Amino acid sequence: MLDRHSRRAWRSSAFRIQALAVLLAAFTLTAMLQLHHALDARFSERTATTLGGDLVLEGSQPPTPAQRQVLQGVRHAQTVGFASVLINENHFLLASIEAVSDSYPLYGQVIIANSRFAEGEPVSGGPPAGHLWLAGTALDRLGLAVGEFITLGEKTFLIGGVLVQEPDQQSGFYSMNPRVLMNLKDLPATGVLATGSRYKQRLLIAAPAPRISALAITLSDGLRPDQTLENAADSSLQQRGPVRQLFLWSRLAVMLILLLCAAAIYLTAALRAHQQQRLSAVMKTVGARRGQLIRRIIVGEMLPLLWPALIGTAMALMAMPALLSWLGMPLADGRDQWQMALGGLASPLLLWAGYALPPLWQRIGLPTVALLREQVVINRRQRLLTLLLAIATPLPLAWLLAGSLMALWPLLLVMAAVAVGLPLLLWPLVSLADRASGRLSLAARLALRRFSRRRAMTLPLLAALTVALATMTLSLHTGQQLIQQWRSTLPEQAPNYFVINIFDQDLPELRRWLTAHGSQTQPLYPITRARLTLINQTPVREAVSKENDRGQRALNRDLSLTEADALPQSNTLLSGTLATAAGEVTVESRLAESLDIQIGDQLTFTAPQQTIDARVTGIREVNWESFAPNFYFMFAPGSLGAQNRTWLTSFYLPPGNSAALTQLVQQFPHLSLLDVNALLNTLQSLISQASQAALALALLLLVAALLVLAAALLATGEQRRKDNRLLVLVGARQGLLKRINGWQAWMLGGTAALLANLLHLLALIPLGQLLFDGRLPLSPWLALPWALALVVTAVALIRHRGAAGQ
Amino acid sequence: MTASSPVLEATTLSKHVQGPEEKLALLEDISLSVMPGDSLAITGPSGSGKSTLLTLLAGLDVPSAGQVYLNGAPFSAGSEDQRARLRGEHCGFVFQHFQLVADLTALENVMLPLEILGRKRPREQAQHWLEQVGLGRRCHHFPEQLSGGEQQRVALARAFVVSPALLFADEPTGSLDYRNGEHVAELLFDLNRQQGTALVLVTHDPALAARCQHQLSLVDGKLHA
Ligand SMILES: Nc1ncnc2c1ncn2[C@@H]1O[C@H](COP(=O)(O)OP(=O)(O)O)[C@@H](O)[C@H]1O
Ligand SMILES: [Mg+2]
């Protein structure tokens, strides 16, 4: 039954466009839900990996039995971090040691190598009992190799591998001592576990999101003063920088695609309703009841649209997993897939109900006479209802897309304002153009008249096209810009090695090594470790509330203070000036906010051998995603004493240059060299994936815009054909008709392009300020709407067919 | 053009179309001629092929066989554009359903053929003809703001504005009430006399047909003397 009706419906071109719109809406929404899901999963996995788990309980003492009890049946691991001395005959080395339980790591893998500078291999789990994995620098300084033995406290261990990378290597960059991994079971036997020494006891927990939220609540209740609880969901990368902007853009683009599909459905529905009108009239005159008419609408109009909705959803379900696995992104599991498919299937039907049903429905209620005379009289109440329905329909879709309306309402508001405001604004302009058209050619005048005489239809269409084109160029432009900006913080040759623990006397030789290997080097930063103790002579502990996480964390550990005479590339000065005279300092903006530090405040830092006083002259925004060295506090040169000072830098060295690295560590055995290649690669692949997604979205947007155009042409086709016949009757040649068609397409396309360009430039003023510090160059993408207008005009000229005869 | 040669001549016109099953003969072997200033009525029952004949005579469609001559020149042999040009120069039209361009005002509708032909001072001429049909004060109204009779009078003004040698009218009073129909018919015959425009009038109204100098009757696509 579905089949027969589908085939009949398919014969109408209005239905075909409607079906295409439904297919596009279903495809876009399903694909987008999947992409968002995958990106979400990808980012939260990355965050969890960096953190060590979905939830991390950290303290200076072991977790309480009650806290362990809560973790029954939940995947978890325990780590104990401490500093201790490794001994090899008469070599001593202070190392930063992490003892890990057998279930470690919960996310990601430890990478170890068989020898210094050999290619690292990921392994599952940590070191077995009796083994130690040592960072390469530790081996360098102890003069040992894999397979040899080393003593920690009262126990001797076999060196089982070179520790290349820990999955949860957080900001370990600034840890002074080489890293060592050992098995937690061996810890008692070493006897280094003495009360009073400083430990970092971590309990890492992995579980599905709902379980984690429940655990977070339970655990945060019984927190000891020394303990903190960190949740991956709170520090998710998504909340940050370029990723968040791209997410927002993609949602706007998808919402717009859906609305354009809605516009196409609406335009064609009026036509379908008109076609159905005579049928309804005939059915009524032969005694059809209301129920039969409703059944006809459902069977003849709605059910046939199930096919394109199904096909669109199925296409997305088939294409996306392939695409995602090609991009190396995680796939949604079965239940989530079903939910997304349901969303993709329901949304176009919702659009149909919101935009196509009203005109059909209204005709059911009309008296037969009105139907036969093709008079459609719609009363005010119905009109209001239709309008309300049209406004309300996108809301559940926005909710489905964004998870909440909060993130989207400003965008929806802007779009609604443009959709309503643009026609109102253009209305008098079109009248003006019409009146001034006397000098135009006949073809241009007739085309303008066709446009201006149907303003109620053409202006909303123009607005829809304008918004679509503007969003397209904007999303291409800013998306590209965002990605470029992101990429520029991570250039091809982003620093892939960090060197720390450089002493004053190493500097000349190190500089020589760096130039010799043509490495692109960041500046050398002097590092002094100190704690922030006073703000304006008030002890900071009193100034910072307990809930203030970032502030707490900054206070509880030694900070790396540095001196610099210039602003690093990854920093932007938000207010104030750079620190130039000794005793001046600039502060990272988010830390300044959480500690309530203002320009002009006096800060006091305490280091073992000195007290440092400085006045705040400026607040800096720091891009923490950049791989350049970044600091909370940057002092003017000469502010920090030279005692206890080490240096830090980062540089880029092409892969496969291990001989140079060997030479470096042999020349400076006390240096710590950190390899961040693996992290960099993940980020770089993420960026290129994001840019591909932005392009795909823009293409879908284009298809949707063309669909609306086709629907509009179809809706006005009848009148156009009639007018053309008349023109031929009074002697018009085909050339004239062709020119009218061309002008008409150009007027619509060109005006839309012009307005889209204006809207684009207008939007750039606040956007440029917001996202790019007012430095947003013009983009060649601005030419795209014009290209489109030209194509549409060319198609109108080519596709024109004469309509002679009556 | 001499007084003795016909302004319109048709020789052995036939029109066939491919029906759902077999070939359908809409018109068969029609010959007729119209002298300048003549008036010819074509009558016949509904579906007898009157409108079809008119479209062939006016060059809106091409016959399957036979030829139409306009002022002695073969009309139906030309290309579509050539036919359009000839039609614009020499023919005017009035139809049952008011054939006005909805987007143009009354004045612009009347100006349209002049502008297409590139004639001079279209506005003045159009204004003049609208006054002739009694609509001098409705120039800037759009078709939807005019009554049926008024729209038909605008169509008449548009038909006469090019000073055609020949006017085709297909049931020009068919959609009008008696009074308006009378008014339009009056105008039609007045102009036919004053301008010397030959008139080809399709109607099934015997009274209207009787006012023409010649009558032809069409039955099942064939002329019936
Ligand atoms: N293009 C066509 N294809 C098939 N049949 C047609 C076509 N045009 C007209 N007819 C048929 O030809 C006959 C004559 O039509 P028409 O000339 O409109 O008659 P009249 O104007 O005398 O009422 C009708 O039966 C009509 O259905
Ligand atoms: Mg007829």
Tab-separated table of N, CA, C and O and ligand atoms in Angstrom, chain B residues 15 17-19 24 26-27 44-53 61 170-171 202 218, ligand 1:
chain	number	residue	atom	x	y	z
B	15	LYS	N	-4.587	18.978	-38.325
B	15	LYS	CA	-3.811	18.859	-37.090
B	15	LYS	C	-4.088	17.493	-36.483
B	15	LYS	O	-5.238	17.131	-36.230
B	17	VAL	N	-2.813	14.721	-33.415
B	17	VAL	CA	-1.987	14.517	-32.215
B	17	VAL	C	-1.977	13.031	-31.880
B	17	VAL	O	-2.891	12.285	-32.259
B	18	GLN	N	-0.925	12.617	-31.181
B	18	GLN	CA	-0.827	11.225	-30.753
B	18	GLN	C	-1.636	11.067	-29.467
B	18	GLN	O	-1.278	11.610	-28.435
B	19	GLY	N	-2.765	10.342	-29.563
B	19	GLY	CA	-3.576	10.091	-28.366
B	19	GLY	C	-2.981	8.970	-27.550
B	19	GLY	O	-1.925	8.450	-27.899
B	24	LEU	N	-4.983	10.954	-33.227
B	24	LEU	CA	-6.240	11.668	-33.141
B	24	LEU	C	-6.221	12.812	-34.154
B	24	LEU	O	-5.271	13.572	-34.198
B	26	LEU	N	-7.565	16.226	-34.931
B	26	LEU	CA	-8.307	17.338	-34.318
B	26	LEU	C	-8.942	18.218	-35.379
B	26	LEU	O	-10.047	18.716	-35.220
B	27	LEU	N	-8.202	18.427	-36.458
B	27	LEU	CA	-8.710	19.239	-37.563
B	27	LEU	C	-8.379	18.533	-38.857
B	27	LEU	O	-7.333	17.905	-38.981
B	44	GLY	N	-19.463	26.491	-33.567
B	44	GLY	CA	-19.436	25.034	-33.485
B	44	GLY	C	-19.584	24.614	-32.049
B	44	GLY	O	-19.319	25.408	-31.129
B	45	PRO	N	-19.982	23.366	-31.838
B	45	PRO	CA	-20.167	22.875	-30.476
B	45	PRO	C	-18.832	22.791	-29.741
B	45	PRO	O	-17.768	22.801	-30.361
B	46	SER	N	-18.919	22.684	-28.451
B	46	SER	CA	-17.712	22.585	-27.630
B	46	SER	C	-16.919	21.344	-28.016
B	46	SER	O	-17.482	20.272	-28.224
B	47	GLY	N	-15.631	21.478	-28.158
B	47	GLY	CA	-14.772	20.344	-28.497
B	47	GLY	C	-14.679	20.090	-29.981
B	47	GLY	O	-14.048	19.127	-30.402
B	48	SER	N	-15.237	20.987	-30.787
B	48	SER	CA	-15.208	20.742	-32.228
B	48	SER	C	-13.889	21.174	-32.852
B	48	SER	O	-13.653	20.890	-34.027
B	49	GLY	N	-13.036	21.865	-32.101
B	49	GLY	CA	-11.710	22.220	-32.633
B	49	GLY	C	-11.559	23.694	-32.943
B	49	GLY	O	-10.593	24.094	-33.590
B	50	LYS	N	-12.453	24.540	-32.429
B	50	LYS	CA	-12.399	25.973	-32.741
B	50	LYS	C	-11.101	26.605	-32.217
B	50	LYS	O	-10.399	27.296	-32.957
B	51	SER	N	-10.824	26.345	-30.945
B	51	SER	CA	-9.618	26.952	-30.348
B	51	SER	C	-8.362	26.423	-31.006
B	51	SER	O	-7.395	27.163	-31.224
B	52	THR	N	-8.393	25.141	-31.342
B	52	THR	CA	-7.239	24.541	-32.013
B	52	THR	C	-6.985	25.246	-33.329
B	52	THR	O	-5.844	25.575	-33.660
B	53	LEU	N	-8.054	25.488	-34.084
B	53	LEU	CA	-7.931	26.171	-35.370
B	53	LEU	C	-7.325	27.562	-35.176
B	53	LEU	O	-6.426	27.976	-35.906
B	61	ASP	N	0.828	27.470	-32.901
B	61	ASP	CA	1.174	26.059	-33.060
B	61	ASP	C	1.322	25.821	-34.560
B	61	ASP	O	0.873	26.637	-35.364
B	170	ASP	N	-11.166	34.629	-29.057
B	170	ASP	CA	-11.681	33.293	-28.721
B	170	ASP	C	-12.663	33.438	-27.575
B	170	ASP	O	-12.250	33.670	-26.434
B	171	GLU	N	-13.951	33.334	-27.894
B	171	GLU	CA	-15.001	33.484	-26.896
B	171	GLU	C	-14.762	34.703	-26.007
B	171	GLU	O	-14.696	34.576	-24.775
B	202	VAL	N	-14.150	33.486	-32.599
B	202	VAL	CA	-14.659	32.166	-32.235
B	202	VAL	C	-15.737	32.355	-31.186
B	202	VAL	O	-15.528	33.050	-30.191
B	218	LEU	N	-17.834	24.653	-37.470
B	218	LEU	CA	-16.883	23.538	-37.333
B	218	LEU	C	-17.573	22.413	-36.579
B	218	LEU	O	-18.167	22.642	-35.526
C	1	LIG	N1	-2.869	18.832	-27.503
C	1	LIG	C1	-3.963	18.084	-27.562
C	1	LIG	N2	-3.881	16.752	-27.400
C	1	LIG	C2	-4.973	15.991	-27.454
C	1	LIG	N3	-6.191	16.464	-27.658
C	1	LIG	C3	-6.374	17.785	-27.816
C	1	LIG	C4	-5.260	18.669	-27.765
C	1	LIG	N4	-5.742	19.936	-27.941
C	1	LIG	C5	-7.061	19.830	-28.097
C	1	LIG	N5	-7.452	18.550	-28.019
C	1	LIG	C6	-8.780	18.035	-28.198
C	1	LIG	O1	-9.244	18.517	-29.419
C	1	LIG	C7	-10.610	18.789	-29.368
C	1	LIG	C8	-10.860	20.222	-29.778
C	1	LIG	O2	-10.493	21.099	-28.746
C	1	LIG	P1	-10.757	22.669	-28.822
C	1	LIG	O3	-10.109	23.176	-30.041
C	1	LIG	O4	-10.320	23.274	-27.542
C	1	LIG	O5	-12.330	22.724	-28.942
C	1	LIG	P2	-13.298	23.975	-28.807
C	1	LIG	O6	-12.467	25.174	-28.611
C	1	LIG	O7	-14.023	23.940	-30.048
C	1	LIG	O8	-14.197	23.687	-27.639
C	1	LIG	C9	-11.057	18.501	-27.972
C	1	LIG	O9	-11.662	17.215	-27.925
C	1	LIG	C10	-9.793	18.496	-27.184
C	1	LIG	O10	-9.872	17.608	-26.108
